[in-house]
Short mmCIF file of C-alpha atoms in Angstrom, two decimals:
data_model
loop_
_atom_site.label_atom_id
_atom_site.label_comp_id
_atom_site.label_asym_id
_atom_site.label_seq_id
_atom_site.Cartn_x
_atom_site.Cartn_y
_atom_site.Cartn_z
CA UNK A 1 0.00 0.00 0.00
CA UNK A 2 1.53 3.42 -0.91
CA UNK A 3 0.48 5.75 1.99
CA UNK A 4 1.04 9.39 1.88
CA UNK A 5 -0.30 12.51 3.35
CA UNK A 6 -1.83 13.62 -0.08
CA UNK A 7 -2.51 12.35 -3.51
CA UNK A 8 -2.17 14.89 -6.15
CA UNK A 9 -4.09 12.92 -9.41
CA UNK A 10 -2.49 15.49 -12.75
CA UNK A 11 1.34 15.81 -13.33
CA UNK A 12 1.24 19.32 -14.96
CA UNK A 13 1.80 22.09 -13.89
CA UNK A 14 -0.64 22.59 -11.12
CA UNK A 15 -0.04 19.35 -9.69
CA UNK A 16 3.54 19.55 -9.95
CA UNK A 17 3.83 23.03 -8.37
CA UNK A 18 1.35 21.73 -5.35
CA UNK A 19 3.59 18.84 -4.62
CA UNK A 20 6.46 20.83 -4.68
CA UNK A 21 5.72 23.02 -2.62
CA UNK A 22 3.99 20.63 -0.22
CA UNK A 23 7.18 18.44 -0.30
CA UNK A 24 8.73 21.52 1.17
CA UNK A 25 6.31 21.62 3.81
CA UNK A 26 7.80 18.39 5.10
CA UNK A 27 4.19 16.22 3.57
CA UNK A 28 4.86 12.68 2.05
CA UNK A 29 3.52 13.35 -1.79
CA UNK A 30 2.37 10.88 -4.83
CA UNK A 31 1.23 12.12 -7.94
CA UNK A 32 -0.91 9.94 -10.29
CA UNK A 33 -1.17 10.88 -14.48
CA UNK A 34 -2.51 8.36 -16.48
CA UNK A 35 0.53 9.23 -19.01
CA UNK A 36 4.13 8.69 -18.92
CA UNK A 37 6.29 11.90 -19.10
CA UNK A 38 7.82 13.55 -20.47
CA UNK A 39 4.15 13.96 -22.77
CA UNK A 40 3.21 16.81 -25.49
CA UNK A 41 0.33 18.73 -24.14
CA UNK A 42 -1.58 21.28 -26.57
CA UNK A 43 -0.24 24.65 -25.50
CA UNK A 44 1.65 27.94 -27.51
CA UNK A 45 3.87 27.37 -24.62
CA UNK A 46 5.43 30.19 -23.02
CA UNK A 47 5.81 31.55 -19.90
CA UNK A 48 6.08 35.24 -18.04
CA UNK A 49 8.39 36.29 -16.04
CA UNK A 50 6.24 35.71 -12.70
CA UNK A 51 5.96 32.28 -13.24
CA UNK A 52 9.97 32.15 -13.66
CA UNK A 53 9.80 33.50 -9.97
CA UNK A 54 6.76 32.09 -8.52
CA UNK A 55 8.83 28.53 -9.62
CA UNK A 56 12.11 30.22 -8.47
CA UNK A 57 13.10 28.96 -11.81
CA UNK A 58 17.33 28.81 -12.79
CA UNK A 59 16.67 29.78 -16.29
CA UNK A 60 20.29 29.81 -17.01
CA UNK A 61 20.54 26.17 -15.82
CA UNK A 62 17.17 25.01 -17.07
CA UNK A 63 18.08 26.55 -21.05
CA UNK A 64 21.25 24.12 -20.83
CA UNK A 65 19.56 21.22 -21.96
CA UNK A 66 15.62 22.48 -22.88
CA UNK A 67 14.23 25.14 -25.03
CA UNK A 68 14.13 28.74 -23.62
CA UNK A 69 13.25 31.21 -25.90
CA UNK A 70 13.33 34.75 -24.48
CA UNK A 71 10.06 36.68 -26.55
CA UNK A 72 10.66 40.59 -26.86
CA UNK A 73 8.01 41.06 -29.42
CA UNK A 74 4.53 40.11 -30.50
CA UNK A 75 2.74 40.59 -34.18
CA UNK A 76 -0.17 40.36 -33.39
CA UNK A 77 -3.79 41.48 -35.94
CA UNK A 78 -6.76 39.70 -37.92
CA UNK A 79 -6.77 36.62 -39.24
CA UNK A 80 -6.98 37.81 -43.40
CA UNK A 81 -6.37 41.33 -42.13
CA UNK A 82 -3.49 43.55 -41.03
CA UNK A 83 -0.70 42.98 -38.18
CA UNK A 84 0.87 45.34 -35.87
CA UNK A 85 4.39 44.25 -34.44
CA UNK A 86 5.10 45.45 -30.96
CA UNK A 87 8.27 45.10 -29.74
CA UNK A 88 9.80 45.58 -26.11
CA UNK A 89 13.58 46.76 -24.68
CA UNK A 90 13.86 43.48 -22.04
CA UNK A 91 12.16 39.63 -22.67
CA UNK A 92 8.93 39.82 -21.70
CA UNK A 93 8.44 36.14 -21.73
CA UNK A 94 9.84 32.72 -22.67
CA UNK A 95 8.90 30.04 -24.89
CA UNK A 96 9.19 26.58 -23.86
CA UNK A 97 8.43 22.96 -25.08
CA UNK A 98 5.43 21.61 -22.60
CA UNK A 99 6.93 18.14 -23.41
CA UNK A 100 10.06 19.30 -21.54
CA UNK A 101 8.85 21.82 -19.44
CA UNK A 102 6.05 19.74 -17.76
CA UNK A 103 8.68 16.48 -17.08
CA UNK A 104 10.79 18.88 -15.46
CA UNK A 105 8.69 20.54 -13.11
CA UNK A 106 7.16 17.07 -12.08
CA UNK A 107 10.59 15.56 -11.95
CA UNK A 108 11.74 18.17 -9.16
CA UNK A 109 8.75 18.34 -7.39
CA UNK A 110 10.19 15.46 -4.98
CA UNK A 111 6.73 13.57 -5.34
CA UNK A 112 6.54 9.57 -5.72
CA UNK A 113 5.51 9.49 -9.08
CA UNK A 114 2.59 6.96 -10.62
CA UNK A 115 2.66 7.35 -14.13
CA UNK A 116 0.87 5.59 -16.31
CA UNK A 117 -2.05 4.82 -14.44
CA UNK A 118 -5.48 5.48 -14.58
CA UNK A 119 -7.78 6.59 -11.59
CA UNK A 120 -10.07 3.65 -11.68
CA UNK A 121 -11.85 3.78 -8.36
CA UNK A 122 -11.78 6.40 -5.19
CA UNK A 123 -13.62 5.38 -1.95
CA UNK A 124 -13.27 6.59 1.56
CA UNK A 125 -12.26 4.43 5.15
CA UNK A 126 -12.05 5.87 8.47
CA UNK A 127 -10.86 9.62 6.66
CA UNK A 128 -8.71 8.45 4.58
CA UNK A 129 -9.02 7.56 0.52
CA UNK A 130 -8.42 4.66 -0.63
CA UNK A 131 -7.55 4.95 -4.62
CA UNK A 132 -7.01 1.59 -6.94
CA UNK A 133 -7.31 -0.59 -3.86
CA UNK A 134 -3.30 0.87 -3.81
CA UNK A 135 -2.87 3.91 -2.70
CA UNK A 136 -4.07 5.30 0.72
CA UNK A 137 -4.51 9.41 1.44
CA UNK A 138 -6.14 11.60 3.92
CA UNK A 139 -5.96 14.34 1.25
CA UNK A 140 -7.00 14.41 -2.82
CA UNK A 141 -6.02 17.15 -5.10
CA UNK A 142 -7.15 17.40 -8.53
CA UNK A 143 -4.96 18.30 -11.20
CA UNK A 144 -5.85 16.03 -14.21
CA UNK A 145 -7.16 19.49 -16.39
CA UNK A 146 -10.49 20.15 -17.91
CA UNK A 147 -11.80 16.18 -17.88
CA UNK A 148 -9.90 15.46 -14.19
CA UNK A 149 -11.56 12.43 -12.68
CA UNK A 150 -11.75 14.02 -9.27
CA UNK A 151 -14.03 17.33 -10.84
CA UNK A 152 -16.24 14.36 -12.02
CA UNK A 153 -16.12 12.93 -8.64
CA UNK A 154 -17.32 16.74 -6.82
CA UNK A 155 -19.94 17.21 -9.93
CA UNK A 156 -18.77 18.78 -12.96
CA UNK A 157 -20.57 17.56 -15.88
CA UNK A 158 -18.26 18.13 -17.76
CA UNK A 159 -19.30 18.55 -21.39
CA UNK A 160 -23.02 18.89 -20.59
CA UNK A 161 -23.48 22.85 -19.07
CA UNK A 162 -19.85 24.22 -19.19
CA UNK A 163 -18.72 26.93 -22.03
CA UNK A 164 -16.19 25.10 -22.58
CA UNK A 165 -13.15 26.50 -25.35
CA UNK A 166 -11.60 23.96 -27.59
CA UNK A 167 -8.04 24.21 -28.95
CA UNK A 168 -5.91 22.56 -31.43
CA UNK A 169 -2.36 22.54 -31.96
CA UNK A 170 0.66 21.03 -32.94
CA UNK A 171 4.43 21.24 -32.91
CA UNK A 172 6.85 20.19 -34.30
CA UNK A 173 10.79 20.19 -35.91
CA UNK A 174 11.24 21.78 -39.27
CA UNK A 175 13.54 20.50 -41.52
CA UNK A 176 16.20 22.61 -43.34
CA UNK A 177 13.60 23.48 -46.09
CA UNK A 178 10.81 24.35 -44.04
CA UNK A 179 12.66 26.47 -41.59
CA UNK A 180 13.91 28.15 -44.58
CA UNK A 181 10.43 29.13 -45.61
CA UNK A 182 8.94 29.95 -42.52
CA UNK A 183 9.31 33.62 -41.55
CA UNK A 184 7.88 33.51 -38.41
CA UNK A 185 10.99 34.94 -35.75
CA UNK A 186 12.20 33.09 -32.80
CA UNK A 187 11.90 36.25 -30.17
CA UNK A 188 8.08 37.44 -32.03
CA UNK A 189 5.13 34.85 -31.22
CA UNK A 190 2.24 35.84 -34.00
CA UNK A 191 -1.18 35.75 -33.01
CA UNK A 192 -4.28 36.45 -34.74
CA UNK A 193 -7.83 36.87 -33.71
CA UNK A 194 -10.97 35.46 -35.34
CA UNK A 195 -13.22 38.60 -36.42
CA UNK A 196 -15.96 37.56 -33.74
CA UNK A 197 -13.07 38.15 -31.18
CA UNK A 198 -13.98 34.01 -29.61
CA UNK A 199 -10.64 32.95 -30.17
CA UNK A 200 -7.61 33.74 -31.84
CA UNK A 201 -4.99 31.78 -33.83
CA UNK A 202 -0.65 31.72 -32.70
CA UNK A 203 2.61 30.87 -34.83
CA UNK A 204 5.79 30.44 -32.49
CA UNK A 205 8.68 29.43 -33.43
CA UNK A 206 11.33 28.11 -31.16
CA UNK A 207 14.61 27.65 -32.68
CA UNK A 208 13.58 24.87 -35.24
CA UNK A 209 10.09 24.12 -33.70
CA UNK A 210 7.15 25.42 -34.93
CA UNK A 211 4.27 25.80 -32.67
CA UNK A 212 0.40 26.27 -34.56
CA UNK A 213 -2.71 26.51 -32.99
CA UNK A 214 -6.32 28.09 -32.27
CA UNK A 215 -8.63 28.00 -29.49
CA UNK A 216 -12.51 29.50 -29.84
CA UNK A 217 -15.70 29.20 -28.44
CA UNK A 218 -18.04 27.44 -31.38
CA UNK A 219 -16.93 25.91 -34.22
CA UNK A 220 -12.92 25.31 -34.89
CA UNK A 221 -11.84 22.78 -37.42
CA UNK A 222 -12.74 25.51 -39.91
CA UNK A 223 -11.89 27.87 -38.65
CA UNK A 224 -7.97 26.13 -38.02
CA UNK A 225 -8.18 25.50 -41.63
CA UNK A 226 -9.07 29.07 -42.52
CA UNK A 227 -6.26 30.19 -40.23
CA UNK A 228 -3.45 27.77 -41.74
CA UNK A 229 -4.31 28.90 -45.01
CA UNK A 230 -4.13 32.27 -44.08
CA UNK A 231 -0.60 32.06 -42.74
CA UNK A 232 0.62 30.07 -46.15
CA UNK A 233 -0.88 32.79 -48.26
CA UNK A 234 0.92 35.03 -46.16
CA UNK A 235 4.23 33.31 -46.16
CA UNK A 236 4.75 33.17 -42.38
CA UNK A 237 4.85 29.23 -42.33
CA UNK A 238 5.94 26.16 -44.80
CA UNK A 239 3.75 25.11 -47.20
CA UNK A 240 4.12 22.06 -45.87
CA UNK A 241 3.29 21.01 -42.52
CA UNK A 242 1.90 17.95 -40.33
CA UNK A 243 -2.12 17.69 -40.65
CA UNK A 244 -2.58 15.79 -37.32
CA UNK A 245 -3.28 18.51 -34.82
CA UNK A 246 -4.09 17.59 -31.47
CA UNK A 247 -7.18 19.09 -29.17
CA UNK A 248 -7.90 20.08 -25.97
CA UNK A 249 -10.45 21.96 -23.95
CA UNK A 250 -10.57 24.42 -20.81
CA UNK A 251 -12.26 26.55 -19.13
CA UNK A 252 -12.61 30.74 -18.40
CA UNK A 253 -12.08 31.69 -15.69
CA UNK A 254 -15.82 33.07 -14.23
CA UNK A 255 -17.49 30.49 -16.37
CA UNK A 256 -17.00 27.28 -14.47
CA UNK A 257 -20.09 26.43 -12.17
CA UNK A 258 -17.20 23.92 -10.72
CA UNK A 259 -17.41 22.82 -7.50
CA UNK A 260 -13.72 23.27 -5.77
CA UNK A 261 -13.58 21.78 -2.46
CA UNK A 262 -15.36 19.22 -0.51
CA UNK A 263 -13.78 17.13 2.99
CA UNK A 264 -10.53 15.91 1.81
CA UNK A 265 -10.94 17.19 -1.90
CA UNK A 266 -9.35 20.53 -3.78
CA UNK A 267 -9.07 20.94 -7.46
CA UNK A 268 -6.61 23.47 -9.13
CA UNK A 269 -5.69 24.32 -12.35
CA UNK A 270 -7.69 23.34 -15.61
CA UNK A 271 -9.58 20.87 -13.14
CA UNK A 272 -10.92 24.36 -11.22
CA UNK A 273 -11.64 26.47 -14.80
CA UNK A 274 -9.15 29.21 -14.24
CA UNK A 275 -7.58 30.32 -17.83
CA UNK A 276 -7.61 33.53 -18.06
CA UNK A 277 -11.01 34.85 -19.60
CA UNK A 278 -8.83 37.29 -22.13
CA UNK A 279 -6.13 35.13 -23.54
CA UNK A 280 -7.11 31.43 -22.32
CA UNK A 281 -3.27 31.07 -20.62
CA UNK A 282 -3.47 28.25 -18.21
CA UNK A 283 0.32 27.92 -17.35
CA UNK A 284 0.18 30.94 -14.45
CA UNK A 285 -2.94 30.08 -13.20
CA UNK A 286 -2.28 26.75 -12.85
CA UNK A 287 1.11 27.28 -11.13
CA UNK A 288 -0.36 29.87 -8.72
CA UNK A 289 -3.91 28.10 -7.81
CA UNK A 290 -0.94 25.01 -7.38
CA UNK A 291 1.03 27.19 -4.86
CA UNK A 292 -1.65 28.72 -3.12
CA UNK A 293 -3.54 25.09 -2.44
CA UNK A 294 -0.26 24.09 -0.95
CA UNK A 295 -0.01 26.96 1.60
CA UNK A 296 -3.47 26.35 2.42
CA UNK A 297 -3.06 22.61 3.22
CA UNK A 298 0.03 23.42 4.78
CA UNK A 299 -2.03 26.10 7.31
CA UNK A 300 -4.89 23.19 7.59
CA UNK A 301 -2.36 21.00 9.54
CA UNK A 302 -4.00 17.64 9.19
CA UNK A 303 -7.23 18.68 9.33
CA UNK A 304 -8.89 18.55 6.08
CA UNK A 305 -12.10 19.10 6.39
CA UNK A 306 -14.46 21.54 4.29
CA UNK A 307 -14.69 24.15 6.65
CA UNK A 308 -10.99 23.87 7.37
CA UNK A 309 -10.34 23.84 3.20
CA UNK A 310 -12.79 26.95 2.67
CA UNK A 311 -10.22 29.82 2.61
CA UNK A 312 -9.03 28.27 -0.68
CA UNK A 313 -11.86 29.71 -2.84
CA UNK A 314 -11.74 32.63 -1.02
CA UNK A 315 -7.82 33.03 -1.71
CA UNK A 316 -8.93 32.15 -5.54
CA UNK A 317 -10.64 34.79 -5.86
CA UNK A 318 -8.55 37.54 -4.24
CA UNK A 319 -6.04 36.73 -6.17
CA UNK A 320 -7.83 36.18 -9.92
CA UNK A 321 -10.17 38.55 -8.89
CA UNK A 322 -14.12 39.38 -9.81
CA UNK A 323 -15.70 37.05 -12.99
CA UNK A 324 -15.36 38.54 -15.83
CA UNK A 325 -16.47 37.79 -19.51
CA UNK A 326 -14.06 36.96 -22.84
CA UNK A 327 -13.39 39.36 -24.94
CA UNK A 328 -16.15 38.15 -27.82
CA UNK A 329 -19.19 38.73 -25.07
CA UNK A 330 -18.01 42.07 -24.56
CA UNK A 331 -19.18 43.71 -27.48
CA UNK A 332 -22.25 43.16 -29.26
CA UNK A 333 -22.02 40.72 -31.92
CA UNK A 334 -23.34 43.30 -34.69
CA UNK A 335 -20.28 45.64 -33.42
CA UNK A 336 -17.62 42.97 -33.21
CA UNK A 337 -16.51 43.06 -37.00
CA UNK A 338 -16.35 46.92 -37.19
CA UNK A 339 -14.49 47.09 -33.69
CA UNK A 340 -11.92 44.13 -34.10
CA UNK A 341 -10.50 45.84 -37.05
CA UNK A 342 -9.59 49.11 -35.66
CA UNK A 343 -8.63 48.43 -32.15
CA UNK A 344 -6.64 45.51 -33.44
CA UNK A 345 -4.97 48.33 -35.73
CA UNK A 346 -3.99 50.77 -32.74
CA UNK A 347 -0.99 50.80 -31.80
CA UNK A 348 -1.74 51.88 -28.32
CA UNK A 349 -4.66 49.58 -27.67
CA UNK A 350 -2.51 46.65 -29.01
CA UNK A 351 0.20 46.98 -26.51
CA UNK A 352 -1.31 48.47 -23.33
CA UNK A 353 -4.54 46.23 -23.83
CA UNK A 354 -4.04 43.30 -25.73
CA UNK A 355 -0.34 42.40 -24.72
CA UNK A 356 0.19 44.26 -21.43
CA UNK A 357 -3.37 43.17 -20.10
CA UNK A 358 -4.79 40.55 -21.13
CA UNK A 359 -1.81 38.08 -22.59
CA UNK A 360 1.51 39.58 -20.35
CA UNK A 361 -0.69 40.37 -17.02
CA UNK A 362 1.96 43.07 -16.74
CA UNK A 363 -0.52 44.93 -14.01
CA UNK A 364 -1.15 41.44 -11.95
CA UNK A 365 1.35 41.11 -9.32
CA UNK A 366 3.84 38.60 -8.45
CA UNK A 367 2.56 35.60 -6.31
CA UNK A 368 3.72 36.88 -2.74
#
């Protein structure tokens, strides 16, 4: 029997940041994924600068041996319209692989690792749970992302009532003649939004990877075929790429009727619905909703009871602040096409709004 003092069931980046931290705390940790790692997971894949310190992250040591790209620009416009490049004096970000990035947060984390296996039953005994008749916990944190077993177990239905976005992507190496024809630069991500502002389309390149997605509320697999063609016509990527993208789904934050606690139980990350409603970014919310469950279960002592688990949601939202609504339901769908254009077009609004705000969170503080 593998006995610990909590079971963290999702090796990304929430779950690996929890048990981190919570292996600093002095608590025995295991961490179930049903995959083995190091695993692609559909992302643009970057991070800011406050997740590099909120993970008190050695970039010089981690860009030995991974990808690390620093980002001091952004084009960003329409898809079949105009682009605006913005650039900065300092990296405001930095792109990684998820494949590597994700393996090496879990690897540090100092958790006992289960990977490879699937939660196939959860029952409680005398305050503790008891999960694949193996592993016994006082304490269950869900981290598996938008379809985690343990949201199922507190309620989410998922699929049925949840405004759900869907994403596809893929990545991948270029060869000599594809790199030669894409014109997408390393240090500039591109991204372009659909005219209905629901979603928005990225290119990133990372030395000879190639990173192409879009995520949208409604309809996508034409819309990713309208956006690929797009960025062929425009000459930004090779003519010839890899047709098997891969999907994924998550929620905004505000839009999840999720339950988040219960007596032994906390979800974070994807499994709690916080992307950010603007830009859809998981990675810092996941991290931070990781880090702030730990201090919270650290404060509980071993009592982990509702009552006792409360201040979680009420930490959640002090720190991601008041629900708000994407950027599509902002604007009135009649005004949407006239808007996206020109505000898209500024200058100004481009960088203080659209990068600053809503993709950089240059105005949200550091984790404390």
């Amino acid at each position: 029997m593998d006995s610990c003092d909590a079971l963290i069931v999702g090796g990304g980046p929430a779950g690996s940041s929890c048990a981190w931290k919570l292996r600093q705390h002095g608590m025995q940790v295991t961490v179930l994924d049903k995959a083995p790692f190091p695993r692609d997971k559909v992302c643009a894949g970057w991070i800011t600068p406050a997740v590099v310190q909120a993970l008190q992250l050695d970039t010089e040591a981690y860009a030995k041996d991974r990808v690390l790209q620093p980002i001091r620009a952004f084009r960003t416009g329409l898809i079949h319209g105009g682009a605006v490049e913005t650039r900065y004096q300092d990296a405001v970000s930095f792109g990684i692989r998820r494949c590597e990035f994700d393996d090496f947060l879990l690897r540090r984390s100092g958790a006992r690792l289960r990977l490879g296996e699937t939660l196939k039953s959860l029952t409680k005994r005398g305050g503790r749970w008891l999960v694949n008749g193996a592993i016994s916990a006082p304490l269950i944190i869900g981290a598996g992302g938008h379809f985690c077993p343990i949201a199922r177990f507190l309620g989410a239905k998922l699929g049925a009532s949840e405004p759900a976005v869907a994403a596809k992507e893929i990545e991948f190496e270029m060869d000599a003649q594809q790199s030669a024809e894409c014109r997408v630069r390393a240090d500039t991500p591109e991204l372009y939004f659909c005219r209905d502002l629901k979603g928005y389309g990225w290119c990133f390149r990372k030395g000879d990877y190639l990173n192409i997605g879009l995520g949208r509320e409604g309809r996508l697999s034409e819309q990713l075929q309208d956006f690929c063609d797009f960025l062929r016509q425009g000459g930004r990527i090779p003519a010839n790429i890899p047709d098997k993208f891969h999907g994924h789904a998550y929620l905004l934050y505000g839009h999840s009727v999720r339950k988040l606690l219960d007596d032994g139980v906390l979800l974070v990350g994807d499994a709690a619905g916080l992307a950010y409603p603007e830009s859809g970014e998981g990675i810092r919310p996941a991290i931070e909703s990781g880090l702030i469950a730990a201090a919270v279960v650290a404060e509980a002592g071993k009592d982990f009871r509702r009552q006792r688990l409360q201040i979680y949601a009420s930490r959640l939202r002090a720190r991601f602040g008041l629900e708000a609504a994407p950027v599509g339901r902002m604007v009135p769908e009649f005004l949407r096409n006239i808007l996206a254009g020109a505000l898209l077009g500024s200058r100004w609004f481009t960088r203080r709004v659209v990068l600053d705000r809503w993709f950089l969170h240059a105005h949200h503080p550091e984790l404390p």
